[in-house]
């Protein structure tokens, strides 16, 4: 299913404040919430905002190295839900061949945000985790909660 990053928000849970990346799919109002750490959430938000802090952070460095070696991010797919954990595939074109690299969804989405690579979600994964968008309407954007460095 063709997807997109709908937002990076912060949810208050019984365990405390937790960042959540909201992934939408084309033609559906529900969202797939992907709970991540604060650093990962900010990496995705910085990518979406094209925010440069002057020195490359981990995702910027990985992307720079990949591009210097002739590769590029072709696509990102949230492909599986295994024991309550989302699994992502990072599709990379290299000078020799196209490869699929196992990745955390947060890392894959951070790279997609920096490259505008297409994002997709496996239909069964979306069905298993979908939530009504209204559940997240009142959540604060991560930029309102975490000060930028």
CSV table of C-alpha atoms in Angstrom, one decimal:
chain,number,residue,atom,x,y,z
A,1,UNK,CA,0.0,0.0,0.0
A,2,UNK,CA,1.4,3.4,-0.9
A,3,UNK,CA,2.1,5.3,2.3
A,4,UNK,CA,3.4,8.6,3.7
A,5,UNK,CA,4.6,10.1,6.9
A,6,UNK,CA,1.6,12.0,8.2
A,7,UNK,CA,3.3,13.4,11.3
A,8,UNK,CA,5.7,13.0,14.2
A,9,UNK,CA,3.8,13.5,17.5
A,10,UNK,CA,4.2,12.8,21.2
A,11,UNK,CA,1.8,10.7,23.1
A,12,UNK,CA,1.4,10.6,26.9
A,13,UNK,CA,1.2,6.9,28.0
A,14,UNK,CA,1.1,5.2,31.4
A,15,UNK,CA,4.8,4.6,30.8
A,16,UNK,CA,5.5,8.3,30.1
A,17,UNK,CA,5.9,10.5,27.1
A,18,UNK,CA,6.5,8.5,23.9
A,19,UNK,CA,7.1,9.8,20.3
A,20,UNK,CA,4.9,8.3,17.6
A,21,UNK,CA,5.4,8.4,13.9
A,22,UNK,CA,2.0,8.4,12.1
A,23,UNK,CA,2.1,6.6,8.8
A,24,UNK,CA,-0.9,7.1,6.5
A,25,UNK,CA,-1.8,5.1,3.4
A,26,UNK,CA,-3.3,6.5,0.3
A,27,UNK,CA,-7.1,6.4,0.2
A,28,UNK,CA,-7.6,5.6,3.9
A,29,UNK,CA,-8.3,7.9,6.8
A,30,UNK,CA,-6.8,5.5,9.4
A,31,UNK,CA,-3.1,5.8,10.5
A,32,UNK,CA,-0.4,3.3,11.5
A,33,UNK,CA,1.2,4.5,14.7
A,34,UNK,CA,4.9,3.5,15.0
A,35,UNK,CA,6.2,4.3,18.4
A,36,UNK,CA,9.9,5.2,18.4
A,37,UNK,CA,12.5,6.9,20.6
A,38,UNK,CA,13.0,10.7,20.9
A,39,UNK,CA,16.2,10.7,18.9
A,40,UNK,CA,14.7,8.6,16.1
A,41,UNK,CA,11.6,10.8,16.0
A,42,UNK,CA,13.7,14.0,15.8
A,43,UNK,CA,15.8,12.4,13.0
A,44,UNK,CA,12.6,11.8,11.0
A,45,UNK,CA,11.2,15.3,11.8
A,46,UNK,CA,14.6,16.9,10.7
A,47,UNK,CA,14.5,15.0,7.5
A,48,UNK,CA,10.9,16.1,6.7
A,49,UNK,CA,11.8,19.7,7.6
A,50,UNK,CA,15.1,19.5,5.6
A,51,UNK,CA,16.7,20.9,8.8
A,52,UNK,CA,20.5,21.0,8.7
A,53,UNK,CA,22.2,21.4,12.0
A,54,UNK,CA,25.6,21.9,10.4
A,55,UNK,CA,27.2,18.5,10.9
A,56,UNK,CA,25.9,15.2,9.6
A,57,UNK,CA,24.0,13.1,12.1
A,58,UNK,CA,23.9,9.3,11.7
A,59,UNK,CA,21.2,9.2,9.0
A,60,UNK,CA,22.8,12.0,7.1
A,61,UNK,CA,26.2,10.3,7.3
A,62,UNK,CA,24.7,7.0,6.1
A,63,UNK,CA,23.1,8.7,3.2
A,64,UNK,CA,26.3,10.6,2.3
A,65,UNK,CA,28.3,7.3,2.4
A,66,UNK,CA,25.7,5.5,0.4
A,67,UNK,CA,25.6,8.2,-2.3
A,68,UNK,CA,29.4,8.5,-2.4
A,69,UNK,CA,29.5,4.8,-3.2
A,70,UNK,CA,27.0,5.2,-6.0
A,71,UNK,CA,23.9,4.0,-4.2
A,72,UNK,CA,20.6,5.6,-3.5
A,73,UNK,CA,17.5,4.8,-1.5
A,74,UNK,CA,14.9,3.5,-3.9
A,75,UNK,CA,12.0,2.8,-1.5
A,76,UNK,CA,11.1,2.0,2.1
A,77,UNK,CA,8.5,-0.6,3.1
A,78,UNK,CA,7.1,-1.4,6.6
A,79,UNK,CA,6.9,-5.1,5.7
A,80,UNK,CA,6.2,-7.1,8.8
A,81,UNK,CA,4.9,-7.1,12.3
A,82,UNK,CA,6.8,-9.7,14.3
A,83,UNK,CA,6.1,-10.2,18.0
A,84,UNK,CA,4.7,-6.7,18.3
A,85,UNK,CA,7.7,-5.1,16.5
A,86,UNK,CA,7.5,-3.5,13.1
A,87,UNK,CA,10.1,-4.6,10.6
A,88,UNK,CA,11.1,-2.5,7.6
A,89,UNK,CA,12.9,-3.1,4.3
A,90,UNK,CA,15.2,-0.5,2.9
A,91,UNK,CA,15.4,-0.9,-0.9
A,92,UNK,CA,18.7,0.4,-2.2
A,93,UNK,CA,20.0,0.7,-5.8
A,94,UNK,CA,23.7,0.2,-6.1
A,95,UNK,CA,26.0,0.3,-9.1
A,96,UNK,CA,26.1,-3.5,-9.0
A,97,UNK,CA,22.5,-4.5,-8.1
A,98,UNK,CA,19.4,-3.6,-6.2
A,99,UNK,CA,19.4,-4.8,-2.6
A,100,UNK,CA,17.0,-5.0,0.2
A,101,UNK,CA,18.4,-4.2,3.7
A,102,UNK,CA,16.6,-5.1,6.9
A,103,UNK,CA,16.0,-1.9,8.9
A,104,UNK,CA,14.2,-0.5,11.9
A,105,UNK,CA,11.2,1.5,10.6
A,106,UNK,CA,12.5,4.6,12.3
A,107,UNK,CA,15.8,4.4,10.4
A,108,UNK,CA,14.1,3.6,7.1
A,109,UNK,CA,11.6,6.4,7.5
A,110,UNK,CA,14.4,8.9,8.5
A,111,UNK,CA,16.2,8.0,5.2
A,112,UNK,CA,12.9,8.2,3.2
A,113,UNK,CA,12.3,11.7,4.7
A,114,UNK,CA,15.7,12.9,3.5
A,115,UNK,CA,15.4,11.4,0.0
A,116,UNK,CA,11.7,11.6,-0.8
A,117,UNK,CA,11.9,7.9,-1.5
A,118,UNK,CA,8.4,6.2,-1.7
A,119,UNK,CA,7.1,4.6,1.5
A,120,UNK,CA,4.8,1.6,1.5
A,121,UNK,CA,3.2,-0.6,4.2
A,122,UNK,CA,2.3,-4.2,3.7
A,123,UNK,CA,-1.5,-4.5,3.7
A,124,UNK,CA,-1.6,-7.1,6.5
A,125,UNK,CA,0.7,-4.9,8.7
A,126,UNK,CA,-1.6,-1.9,8.2
A,127,UNK,CA,-4.7,-3.9,9.0
A,128,UNK,CA,-3.0,-5.2,12.2
A,129,UNK,CA,-2.0,-1.8,13.5
A,130,UNK,CA,-4.4,0.7,12.0
A,131,UNK,CA,-6.0,3.3,14.3
A,132,UNK,CA,-8.5,6.0,13.6
A,133,UNK,CA,-6.8,9.3,12.8
A,134,UNK,CA,-9.0,11.0,15.5
A,135,UNK,CA,-7.0,9.1,18.1
A,136,UNK,CA,-4.0,11.2,17.4
A,137,UNK,CA,-5.6,14.6,16.5
A,138,UNK,CA,-4.9,16.1,20.0
A,139,UNK,CA,-1.3,15.0,20.2
A,140,UNK,CA,1.4,17.6,20.2
A,141,UNK,CA,3.9,17.8,17.3
A,142,UNK,CA,7.4,16.7,18.5
A,143,UNK,CA,8.7,20.1,17.6
A,144,UNK,CA,6.5,21.6,20.3
A,145,UNK,CA,7.9,19.3,22.9
A,146,UNK,CA,11.6,18.9,22.1
A,147,UNK,CA,13.9,21.9,21.6
A,148,UNK,CA,16.0,21.7,18.5
A,149,UNK,CA,19.7,21.6,19.0
